[in-house]
Coordinates of C-alpha atoms in Angstrom, one line a residue:
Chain A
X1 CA -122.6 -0.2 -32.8
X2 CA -125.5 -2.3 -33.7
X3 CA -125.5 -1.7 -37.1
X4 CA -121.9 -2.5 -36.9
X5 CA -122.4 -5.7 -35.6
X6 CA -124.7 -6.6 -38.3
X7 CA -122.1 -5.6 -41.1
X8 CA -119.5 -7.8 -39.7
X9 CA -122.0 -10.7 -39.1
X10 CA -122.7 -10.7 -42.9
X11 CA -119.5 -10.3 -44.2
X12 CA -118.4 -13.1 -41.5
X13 CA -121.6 -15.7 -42.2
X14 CA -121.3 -14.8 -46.7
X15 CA -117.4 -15.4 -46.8
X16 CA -117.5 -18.5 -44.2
X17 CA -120.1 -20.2 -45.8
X18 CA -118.2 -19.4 -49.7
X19 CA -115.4 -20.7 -48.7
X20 CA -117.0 -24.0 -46.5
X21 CA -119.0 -24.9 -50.0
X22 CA -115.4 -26.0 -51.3
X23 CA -115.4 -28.6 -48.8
X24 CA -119.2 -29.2 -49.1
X25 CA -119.1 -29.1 -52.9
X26 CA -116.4 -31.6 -52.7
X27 CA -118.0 -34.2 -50.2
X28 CA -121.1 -34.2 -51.4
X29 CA -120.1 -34.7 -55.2
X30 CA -118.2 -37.5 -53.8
X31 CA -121.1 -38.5 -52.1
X32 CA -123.7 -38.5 -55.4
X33 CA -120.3 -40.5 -57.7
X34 CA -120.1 -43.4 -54.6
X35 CA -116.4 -42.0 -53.2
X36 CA -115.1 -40.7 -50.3
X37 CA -114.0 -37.0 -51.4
X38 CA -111.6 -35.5 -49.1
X39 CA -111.4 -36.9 -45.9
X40 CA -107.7 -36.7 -44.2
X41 CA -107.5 -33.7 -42.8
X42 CA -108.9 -33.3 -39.3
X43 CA -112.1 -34.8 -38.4
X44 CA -114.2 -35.9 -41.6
X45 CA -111.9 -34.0 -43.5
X46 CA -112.9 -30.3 -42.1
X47 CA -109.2 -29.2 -41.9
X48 CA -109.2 -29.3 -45.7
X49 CA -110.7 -25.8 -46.1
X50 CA -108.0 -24.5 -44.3
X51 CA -105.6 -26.5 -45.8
X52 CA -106.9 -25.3 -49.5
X53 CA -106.7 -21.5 -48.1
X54 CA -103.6 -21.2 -46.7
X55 CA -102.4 -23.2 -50.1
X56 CA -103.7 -20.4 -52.0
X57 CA -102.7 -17.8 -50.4
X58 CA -98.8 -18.8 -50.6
X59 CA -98.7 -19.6 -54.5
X60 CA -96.8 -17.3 -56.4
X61 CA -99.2 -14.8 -57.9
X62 CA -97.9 -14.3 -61.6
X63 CA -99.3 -11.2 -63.8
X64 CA -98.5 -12.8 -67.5
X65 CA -96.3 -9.6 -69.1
X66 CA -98.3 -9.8 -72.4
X67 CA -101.4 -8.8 -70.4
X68 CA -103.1 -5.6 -69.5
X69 CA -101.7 -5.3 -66.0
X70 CA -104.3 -2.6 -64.7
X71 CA -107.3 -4.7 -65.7
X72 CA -106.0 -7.7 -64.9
X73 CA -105.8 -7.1 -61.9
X74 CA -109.2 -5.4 -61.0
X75 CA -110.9 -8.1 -62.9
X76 CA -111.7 -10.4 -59.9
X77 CA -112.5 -8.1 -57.7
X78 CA -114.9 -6.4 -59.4
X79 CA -117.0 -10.0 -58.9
X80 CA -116.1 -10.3 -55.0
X81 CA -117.3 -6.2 -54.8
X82 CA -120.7 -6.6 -56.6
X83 CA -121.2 -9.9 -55.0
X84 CA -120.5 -8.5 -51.5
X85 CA -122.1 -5.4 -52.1
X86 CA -125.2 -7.3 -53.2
X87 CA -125.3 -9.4 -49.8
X88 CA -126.5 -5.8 -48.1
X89 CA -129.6 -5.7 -49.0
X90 CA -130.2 -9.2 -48.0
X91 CA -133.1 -10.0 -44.9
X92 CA -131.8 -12.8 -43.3
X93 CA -134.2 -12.3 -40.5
X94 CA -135.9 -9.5 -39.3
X95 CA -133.7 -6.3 -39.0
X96 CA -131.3 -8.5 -40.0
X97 CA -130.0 -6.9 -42.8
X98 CA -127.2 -4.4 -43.1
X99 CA -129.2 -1.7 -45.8
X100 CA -133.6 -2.1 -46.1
X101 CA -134.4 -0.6 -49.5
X102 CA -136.6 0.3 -51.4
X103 CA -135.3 -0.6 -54.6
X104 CA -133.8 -3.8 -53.1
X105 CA -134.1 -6.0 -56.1
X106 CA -133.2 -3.6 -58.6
X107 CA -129.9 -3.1 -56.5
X108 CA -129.2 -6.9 -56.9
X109 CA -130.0 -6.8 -60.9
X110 CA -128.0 -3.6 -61.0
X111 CA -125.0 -5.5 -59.5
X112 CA -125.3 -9.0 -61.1
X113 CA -124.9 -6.9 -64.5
X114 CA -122.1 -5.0 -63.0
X115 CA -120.5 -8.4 -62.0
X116 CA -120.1 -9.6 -66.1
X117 CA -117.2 -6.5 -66.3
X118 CA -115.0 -9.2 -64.7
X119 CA -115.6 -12.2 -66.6
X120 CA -115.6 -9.8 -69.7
X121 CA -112.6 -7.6 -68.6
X122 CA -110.5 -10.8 -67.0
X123 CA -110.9 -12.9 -70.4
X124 CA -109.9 -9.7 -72.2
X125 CA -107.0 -8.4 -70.4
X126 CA -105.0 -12.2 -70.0
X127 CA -104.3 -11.6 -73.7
X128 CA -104.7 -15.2 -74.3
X129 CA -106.8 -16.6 -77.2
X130 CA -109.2 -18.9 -75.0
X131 CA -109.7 -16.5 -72.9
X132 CA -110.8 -13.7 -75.2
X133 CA -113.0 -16.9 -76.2
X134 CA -114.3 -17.5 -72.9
X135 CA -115.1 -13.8 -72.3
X136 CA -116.7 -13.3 -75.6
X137 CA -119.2 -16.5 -74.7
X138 CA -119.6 -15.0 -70.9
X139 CA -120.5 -11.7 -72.0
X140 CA -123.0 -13.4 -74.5
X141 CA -124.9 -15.4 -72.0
X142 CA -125.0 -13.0 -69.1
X143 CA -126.6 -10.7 -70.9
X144 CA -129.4 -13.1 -72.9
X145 CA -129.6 -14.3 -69.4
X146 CA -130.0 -11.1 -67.4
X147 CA -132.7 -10.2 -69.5
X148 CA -135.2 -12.8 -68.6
X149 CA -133.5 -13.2 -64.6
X150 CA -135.3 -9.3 -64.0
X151 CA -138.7 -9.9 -65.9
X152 CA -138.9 -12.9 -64.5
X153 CA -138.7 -11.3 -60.8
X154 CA -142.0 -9.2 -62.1
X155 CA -144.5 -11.5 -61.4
X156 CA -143.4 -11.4 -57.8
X157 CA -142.9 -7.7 -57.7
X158 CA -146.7 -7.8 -58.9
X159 CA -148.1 -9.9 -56.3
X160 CA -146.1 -8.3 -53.6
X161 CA -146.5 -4.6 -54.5
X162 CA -142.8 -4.3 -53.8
X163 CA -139.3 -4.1 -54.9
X164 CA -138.1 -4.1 -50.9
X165 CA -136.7 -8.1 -50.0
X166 CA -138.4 -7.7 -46.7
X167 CA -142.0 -6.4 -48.0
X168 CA -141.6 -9.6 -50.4
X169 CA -141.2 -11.7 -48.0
X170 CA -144.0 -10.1 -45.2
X171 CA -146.4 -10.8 -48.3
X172 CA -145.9 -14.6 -48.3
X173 CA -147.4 -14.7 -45.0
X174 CA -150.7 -16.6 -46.1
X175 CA -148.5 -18.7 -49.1
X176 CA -145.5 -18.9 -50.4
X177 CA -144.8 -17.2 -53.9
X178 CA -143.4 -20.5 -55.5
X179 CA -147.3 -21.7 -56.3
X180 CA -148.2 -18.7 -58.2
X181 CA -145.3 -18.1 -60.0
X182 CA -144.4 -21.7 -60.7
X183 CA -143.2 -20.1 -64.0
X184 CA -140.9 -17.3 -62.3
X185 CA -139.5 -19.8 -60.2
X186 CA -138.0 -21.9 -62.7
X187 CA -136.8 -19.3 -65.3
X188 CA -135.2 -17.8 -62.4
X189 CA -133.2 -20.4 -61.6
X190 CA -132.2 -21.1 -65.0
X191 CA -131.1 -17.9 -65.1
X192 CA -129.3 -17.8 -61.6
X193 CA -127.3 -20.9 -62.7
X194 CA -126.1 -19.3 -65.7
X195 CA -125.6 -16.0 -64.2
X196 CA -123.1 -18.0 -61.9
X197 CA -121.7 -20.0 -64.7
X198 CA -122.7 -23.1 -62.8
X199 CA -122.0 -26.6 -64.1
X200 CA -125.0 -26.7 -66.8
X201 CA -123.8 -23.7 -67.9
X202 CA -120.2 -23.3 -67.5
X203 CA -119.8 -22.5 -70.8
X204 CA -117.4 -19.7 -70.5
X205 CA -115.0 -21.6 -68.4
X206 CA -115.6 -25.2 -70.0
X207 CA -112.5 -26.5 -69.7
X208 CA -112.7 -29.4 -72.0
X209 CA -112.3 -27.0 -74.6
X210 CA -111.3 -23.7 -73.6
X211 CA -108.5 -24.7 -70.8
X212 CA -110.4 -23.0 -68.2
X213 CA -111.7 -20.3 -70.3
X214 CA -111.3 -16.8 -68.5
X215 CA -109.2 -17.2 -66.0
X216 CA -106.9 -19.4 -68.0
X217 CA -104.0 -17.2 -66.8
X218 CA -105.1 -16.3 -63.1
X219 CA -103.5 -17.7 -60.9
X220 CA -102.7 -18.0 -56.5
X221 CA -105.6 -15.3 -54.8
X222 CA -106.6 -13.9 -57.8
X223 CA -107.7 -17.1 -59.1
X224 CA -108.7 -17.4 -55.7
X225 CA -111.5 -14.5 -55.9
X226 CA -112.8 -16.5 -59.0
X227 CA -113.1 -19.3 -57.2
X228 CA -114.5 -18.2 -54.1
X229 CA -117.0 -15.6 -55.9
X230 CA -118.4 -18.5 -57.8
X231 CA -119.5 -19.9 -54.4
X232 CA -120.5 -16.4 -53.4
X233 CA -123.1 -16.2 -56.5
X234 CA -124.6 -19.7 -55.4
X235 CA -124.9 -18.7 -51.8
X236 CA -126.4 -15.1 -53.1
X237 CA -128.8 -17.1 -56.2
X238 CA -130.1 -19.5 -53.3
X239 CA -130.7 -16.7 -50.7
X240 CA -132.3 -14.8 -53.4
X241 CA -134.8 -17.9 -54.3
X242 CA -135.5 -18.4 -50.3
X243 CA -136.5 -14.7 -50.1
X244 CA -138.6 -14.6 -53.4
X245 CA -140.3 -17.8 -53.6
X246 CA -140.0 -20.2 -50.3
X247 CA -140.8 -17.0 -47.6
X248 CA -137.4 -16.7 -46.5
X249 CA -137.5 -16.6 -42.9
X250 CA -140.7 -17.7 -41.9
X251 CA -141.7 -21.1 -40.8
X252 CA -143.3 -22.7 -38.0
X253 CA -142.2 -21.0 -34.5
X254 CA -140.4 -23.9 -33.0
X255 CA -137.3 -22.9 -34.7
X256 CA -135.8 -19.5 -34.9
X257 CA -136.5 -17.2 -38.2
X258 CA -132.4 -17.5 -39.2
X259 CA -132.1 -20.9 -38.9
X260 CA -135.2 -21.5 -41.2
X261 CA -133.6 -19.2 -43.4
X262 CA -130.4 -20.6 -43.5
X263 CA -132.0 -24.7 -43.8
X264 CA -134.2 -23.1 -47.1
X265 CA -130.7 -21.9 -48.3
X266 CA -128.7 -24.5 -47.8
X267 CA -131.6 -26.9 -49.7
X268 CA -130.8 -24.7 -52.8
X269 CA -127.1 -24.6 -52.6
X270 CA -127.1 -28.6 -52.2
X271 CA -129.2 -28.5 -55.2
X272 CA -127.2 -26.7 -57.0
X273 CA -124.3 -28.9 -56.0
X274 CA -126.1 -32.0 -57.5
X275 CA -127.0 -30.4 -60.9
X276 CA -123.3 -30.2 -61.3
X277 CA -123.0 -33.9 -60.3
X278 CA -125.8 -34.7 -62.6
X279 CA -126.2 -32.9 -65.9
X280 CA -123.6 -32.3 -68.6
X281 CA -123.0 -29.4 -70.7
X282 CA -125.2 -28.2 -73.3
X283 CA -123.6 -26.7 -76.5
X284 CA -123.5 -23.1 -76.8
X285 CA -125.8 -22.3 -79.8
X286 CA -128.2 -24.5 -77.9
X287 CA -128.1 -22.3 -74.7
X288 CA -128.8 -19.3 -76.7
X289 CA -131.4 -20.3 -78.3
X290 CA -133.8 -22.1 -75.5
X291 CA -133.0 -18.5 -73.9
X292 CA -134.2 -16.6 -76.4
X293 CA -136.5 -19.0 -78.2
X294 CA -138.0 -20.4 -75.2
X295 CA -137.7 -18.7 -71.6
X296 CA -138.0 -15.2 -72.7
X297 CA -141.6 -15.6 -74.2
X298 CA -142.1 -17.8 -71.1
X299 CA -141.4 -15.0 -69.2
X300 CA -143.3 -12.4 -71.2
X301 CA -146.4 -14.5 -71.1
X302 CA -145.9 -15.3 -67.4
X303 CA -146.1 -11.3 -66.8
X304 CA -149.1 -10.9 -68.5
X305 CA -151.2 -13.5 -66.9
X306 CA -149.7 -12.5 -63.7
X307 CA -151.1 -8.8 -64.6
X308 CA -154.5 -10.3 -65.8
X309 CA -155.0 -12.6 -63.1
X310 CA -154.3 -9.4 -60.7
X311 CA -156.5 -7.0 -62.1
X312 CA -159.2 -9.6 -62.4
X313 CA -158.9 -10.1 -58.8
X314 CA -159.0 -6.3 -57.6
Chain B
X1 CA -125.9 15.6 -48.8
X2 CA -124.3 18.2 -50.7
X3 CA -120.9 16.7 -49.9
X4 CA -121.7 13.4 -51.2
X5 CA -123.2 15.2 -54.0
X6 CA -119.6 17.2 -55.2
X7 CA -117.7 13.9 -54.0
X8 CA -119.8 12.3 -57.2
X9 CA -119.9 15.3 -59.6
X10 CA -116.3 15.8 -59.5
X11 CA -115.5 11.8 -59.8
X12 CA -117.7 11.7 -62.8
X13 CA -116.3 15.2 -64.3
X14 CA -112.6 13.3 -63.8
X15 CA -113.9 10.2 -65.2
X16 CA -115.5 11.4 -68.5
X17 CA -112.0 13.8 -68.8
X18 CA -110.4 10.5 -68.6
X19 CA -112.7 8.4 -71.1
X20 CA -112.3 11.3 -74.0
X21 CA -108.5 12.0 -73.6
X22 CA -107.6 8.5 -73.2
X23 CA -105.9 6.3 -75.6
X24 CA -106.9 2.9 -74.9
X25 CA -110.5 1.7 -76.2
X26 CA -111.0 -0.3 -73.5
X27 CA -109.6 2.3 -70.8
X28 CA -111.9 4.7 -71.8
X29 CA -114.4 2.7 -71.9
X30 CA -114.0 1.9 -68.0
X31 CA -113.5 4.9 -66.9
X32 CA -117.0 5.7 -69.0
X33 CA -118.5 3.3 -66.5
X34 CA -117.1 4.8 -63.9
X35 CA -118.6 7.8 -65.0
X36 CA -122.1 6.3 -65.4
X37 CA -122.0 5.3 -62.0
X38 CA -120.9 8.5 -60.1
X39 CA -124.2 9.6 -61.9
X40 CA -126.0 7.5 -60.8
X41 CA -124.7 8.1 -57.6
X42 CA -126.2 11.8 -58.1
X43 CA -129.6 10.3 -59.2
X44 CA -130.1 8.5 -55.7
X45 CA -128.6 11.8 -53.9
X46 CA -131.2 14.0 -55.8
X47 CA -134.4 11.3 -54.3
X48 CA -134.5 9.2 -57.4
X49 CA -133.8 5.6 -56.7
X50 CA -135.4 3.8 -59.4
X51 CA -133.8 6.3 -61.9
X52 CA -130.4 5.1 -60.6
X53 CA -131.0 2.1 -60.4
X54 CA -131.8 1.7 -64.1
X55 CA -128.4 4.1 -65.0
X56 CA -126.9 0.7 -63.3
X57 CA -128.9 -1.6 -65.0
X58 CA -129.1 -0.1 -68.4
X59 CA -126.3 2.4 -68.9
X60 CA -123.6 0.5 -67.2
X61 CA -124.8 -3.2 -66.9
X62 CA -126.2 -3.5 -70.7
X63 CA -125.0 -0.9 -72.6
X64 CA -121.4 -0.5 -72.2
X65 CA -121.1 -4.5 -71.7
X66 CA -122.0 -4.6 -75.8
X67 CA -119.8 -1.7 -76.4
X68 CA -116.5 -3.5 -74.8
X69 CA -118.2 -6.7 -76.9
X70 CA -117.5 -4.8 -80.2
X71 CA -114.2 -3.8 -79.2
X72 CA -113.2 -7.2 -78.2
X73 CA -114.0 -8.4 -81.5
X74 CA -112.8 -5.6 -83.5
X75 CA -109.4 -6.1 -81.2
X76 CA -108.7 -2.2 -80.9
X77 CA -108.0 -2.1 -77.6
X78 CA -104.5 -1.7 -77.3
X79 CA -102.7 1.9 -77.8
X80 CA -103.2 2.8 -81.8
X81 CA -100.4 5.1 -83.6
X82 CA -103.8 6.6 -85.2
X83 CA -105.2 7.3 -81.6
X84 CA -102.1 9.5 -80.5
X85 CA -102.4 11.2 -83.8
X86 CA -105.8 12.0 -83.7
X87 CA -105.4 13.5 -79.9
X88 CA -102.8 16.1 -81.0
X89 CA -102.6 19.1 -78.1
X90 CA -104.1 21.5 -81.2
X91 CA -107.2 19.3 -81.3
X92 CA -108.5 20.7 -78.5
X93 CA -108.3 24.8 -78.8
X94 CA -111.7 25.0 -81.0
X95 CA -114.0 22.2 -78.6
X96 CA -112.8 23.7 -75.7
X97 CA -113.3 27.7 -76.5
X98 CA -116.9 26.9 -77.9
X99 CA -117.6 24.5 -74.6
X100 CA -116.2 27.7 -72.6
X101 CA -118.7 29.8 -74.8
X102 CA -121.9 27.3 -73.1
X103 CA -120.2 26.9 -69.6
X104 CA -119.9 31.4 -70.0
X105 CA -123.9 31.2 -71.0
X106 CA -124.3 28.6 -68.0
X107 CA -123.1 30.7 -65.2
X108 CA -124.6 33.4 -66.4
X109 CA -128.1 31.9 -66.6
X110 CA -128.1 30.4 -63.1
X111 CA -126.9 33.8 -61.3
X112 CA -130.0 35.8 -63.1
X113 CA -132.4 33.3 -61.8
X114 CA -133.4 32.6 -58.7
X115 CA -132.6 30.1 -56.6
X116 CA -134.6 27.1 -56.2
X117 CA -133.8 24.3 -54.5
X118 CA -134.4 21.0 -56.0
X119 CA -137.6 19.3 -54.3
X120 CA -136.1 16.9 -51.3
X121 CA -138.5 14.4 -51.6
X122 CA -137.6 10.6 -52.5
X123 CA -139.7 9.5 -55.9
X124 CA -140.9 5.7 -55.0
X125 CA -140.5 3.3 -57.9
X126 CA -144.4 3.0 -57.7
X127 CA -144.9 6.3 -58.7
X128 CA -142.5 6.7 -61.7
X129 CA -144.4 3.5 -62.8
X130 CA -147.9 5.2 -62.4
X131 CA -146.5 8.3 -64.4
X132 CA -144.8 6.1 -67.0
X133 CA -148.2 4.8 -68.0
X134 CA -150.6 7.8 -67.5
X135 CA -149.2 10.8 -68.1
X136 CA -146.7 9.9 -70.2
X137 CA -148.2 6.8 -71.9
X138 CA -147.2 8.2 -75.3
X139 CA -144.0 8.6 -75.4
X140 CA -143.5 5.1 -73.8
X141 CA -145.1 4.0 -76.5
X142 CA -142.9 5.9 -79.1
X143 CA -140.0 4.6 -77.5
X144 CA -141.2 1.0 -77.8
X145 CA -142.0 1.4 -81.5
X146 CA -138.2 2.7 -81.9
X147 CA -137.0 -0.4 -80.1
X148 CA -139.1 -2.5 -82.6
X149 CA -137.3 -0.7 -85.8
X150 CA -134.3 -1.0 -84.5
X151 CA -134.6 -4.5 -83.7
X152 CA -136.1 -5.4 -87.3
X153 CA -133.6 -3.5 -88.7
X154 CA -131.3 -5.7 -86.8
X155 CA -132.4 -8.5 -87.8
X156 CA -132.6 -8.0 -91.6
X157 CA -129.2 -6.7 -91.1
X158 CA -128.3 -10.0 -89.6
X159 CA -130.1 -12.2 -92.1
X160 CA -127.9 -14.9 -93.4
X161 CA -128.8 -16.9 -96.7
X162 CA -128.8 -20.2 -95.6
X163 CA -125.8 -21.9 -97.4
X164 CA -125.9 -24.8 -98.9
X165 CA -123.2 -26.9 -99.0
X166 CA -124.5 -30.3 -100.7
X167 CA -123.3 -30.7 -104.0
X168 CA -126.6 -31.9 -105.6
X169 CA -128.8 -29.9 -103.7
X170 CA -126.4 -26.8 -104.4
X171 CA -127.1 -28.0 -108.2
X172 CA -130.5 -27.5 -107.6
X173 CA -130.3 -24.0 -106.0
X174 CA -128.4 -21.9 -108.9
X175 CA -130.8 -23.3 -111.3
X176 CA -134.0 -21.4 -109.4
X177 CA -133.9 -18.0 -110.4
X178 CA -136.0 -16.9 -107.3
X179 CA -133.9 -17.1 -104.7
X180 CA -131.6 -13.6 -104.9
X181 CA -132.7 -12.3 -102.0
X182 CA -129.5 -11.7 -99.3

């Protein structure tokens, strides 16, 4: 019953917050370019989450007859499974989790490279030019990108003997992770933004020159899934940097272990909000190469005097 | 255990049926996944988590990604007329009578000896680490100079001559004689 409980809270808590970062995304842009952002419905303009919802789930959902129908239609939820899926092995307090594992980490890289199948697949199966374009450049980034994202998790893994979330984060009791592995830190966020094709680096989706890349042809809940899995990956990519390199729950006692969690979470989610207020889009050869040119022998070389520095130490 | 376990053989037995009879690239190529998975599935059942974990990673989250990449590019995804003549029902009497043969050879093998059970015990990531590079430090090692061909390989393979398009400076080039390398 308990473990129950703790399933349902999780699902409840990941899919309330995705879907409340539409209106949050949308105020707080608003904010950052001196407007007002949506502010009609119901009291600051709270009602328009449910307004937005209840819109999408009453469009007509059209499957384009040129397309692959089968694929098409698994496509987005292959990214709302792995994303979900992921959220299991999550801490967000002690025993709060629904699945403790031992191989914790390695679950979430197994997934996040499971979750490219439906860019990849979705871009393929519209049968549409710009998104076969899209896909092509998704499939391209996510994996240069994936590459450095796990070795750069290794110089944590190092320091806290562990690939279990909640041994990482019972190791930064004396210090949080983010001073050693200043490094890490940095490449991984790089590397979470473009795993979430995240304004910096929605180059799969950029729609000044690819319609909307992808899921050019999705449309009503399916496009839905997109939509609201792309605010799943921030939430997830922001848990993920809490957990590894800010000590996830713990704080000072005055507060509660899940609300620190949850105030180190939503920091990162609102900075990821004002990169896409802030920075424009680089162009594609460019991402490539500072990925493989720059960050992956950042990474390598960050392992190695990780290792050193370790040994040295023993 | 041993439910899960048959649950997961028999899903990746259906799946890999499904990936070499089908017809559509891409198709197979899922169901191929879905294959990879199901094993994976097995590797965590038999007390192998890290092993699984890297079917996911590797297998199905790298591998097959640049496989449906080619076929993206090389647009063969739909149904071919080649495909359904290639899959004729006579292709399959000789594979399957010599894959009969082994399974024959198989059963066979497994009923003279005797029964041992596959150790229970779950293999931490730690440990396949420390046997990765002490016992079997060499043939990491091998496996990392493979890797390095294949990448030089790769990338001599991938080598463009720089092309230049400037008419004077284009002049200039087919008047060295050096520079025939490709």
């Amino acid at each position: 019953m308990h473990e129950l409980l703790i399933i349902a809270g999780v699902l409840l808590i990941v899919l309330n917050i995705a879907a409340g970062l539409i209106y949050v995304e949308r105020r707080l842009l608003a904010l950052w370019q001196d407007r007002y952002g949506p502010n009609r419905v119901g009291p600051f303009g709270l009602g328009q989450v449910i307004a937005d919802m209840v819109k999408i789930f009453f469009k007509e959902d059209w499957i384009p007859p040129f397309s692959d129908k089968a694929v098409f239609v698994i496509a987005p939820g292959i990214l709302v499974a792995t994303l979900l899926l992921t959220f299991a092995v999550v801490p967000f307090a002690p025993g709060f989790n629904v699945f403790d594992s031992n191989i914790a980490l390695l679950f979430f890289l197994g997934n996040s490279s499971l979750g490219v199948y439906s860019i990849v697949l979705g871009g393929w199966a519209s049968n549409n030019k710009y998104s076969l374009l899209g896909a092509m450049r998704a499939s391209a980034q996510m994996l240069t990108y994936e590459v450095f994202m796990g070795l750069s998790l290794m110089g944590v893994v190092m320091m806290a003997d562990s690939f279990n979330l909640t041994g990482i984060v019972e190791a930064q009791r004396h210090g949080w992770f983010i001073f050693p592995q200043f490094v890490g830190f940095v490449i991984f966020l790089i590397a979470g933004i473009a795993e979430t094709h995240r304004v910096p680096f929605d180059i799969p989706e950029a729609e000044g020159e690819l319609v909307a890349g992808f899921h050019s042809e999705y449309s009503g809940m399916k496009f839905g899934m997109f939509f609201v899995g792309e605010y799943m990956g921030v939430t997830l990519v922001s848990c993920l940097i809490t957990i590894l390199f800010f000590g996830g729950w713990l704080g000072p006692a005055f507060l509660p272990p899940v609300v620190w969690f949850f105030l180190k979470t939503g920091v990162f989610i609102c900075f990821f909000i004002l990169l896409r207020a802030s920075l424009p889009r680089p162009r594609y050869d460019q991402l490539m190469s500072l990925g493989w040119k720059i960050l992956l022998p950042l990474t390598l070389i960050n392992i190695l005097v990780t290792g050193a520095v370790l040994i040295y130490l023993q | 255990m041993n439910t899960f376990f048959y649950i997961a053989a028999a899903v990746a037995l259906i799946s890999t049926g499904l990936a070499i009879s089908g017809r559509n690239a891409i198709h197979a190529l899922l169901f191929l996944i879905v294959s990879l998975l199901a094993i994976s599935v097995i590797f965590y059942i038999l007390g192998a988590p890290f092993i699984a974990a890297m079917e996911i990673i590797i297998y199905a989250g790298a591998v097959m990604v640049l496989f449906i990449f080619v076929i993206m590019m090389l647009n063969v995804g739909m149904e071919s007329e080649k495909e359904s003549r290639w899959l004729k029902p006579g292709m399959w009497i000789l594979p399957s009578l010599l894959a009969l043969i082994l399974l024959v050879n198989f059963v066979f093998m497994l009923n003279k000896m005797s029964h041992q059970n596959i150790p229970g015990r779950i293999i931490e990531p730690k440990e396949v680490g420390i046997s990765l590079f002490s016992t079997y430090v060499l043939g990491v090692e091998i496996a990392g100079m493979l890797l390095l061909a294949g990448i030089v390989g790769a990338y001599h393979l991938g080598k463009q001559k720089k092309k230049v398009l400037h008419r004077f400076l284009k002049q200039e080039e087919i008047e060295q004689p050096g520079n025939t390398e490709g």
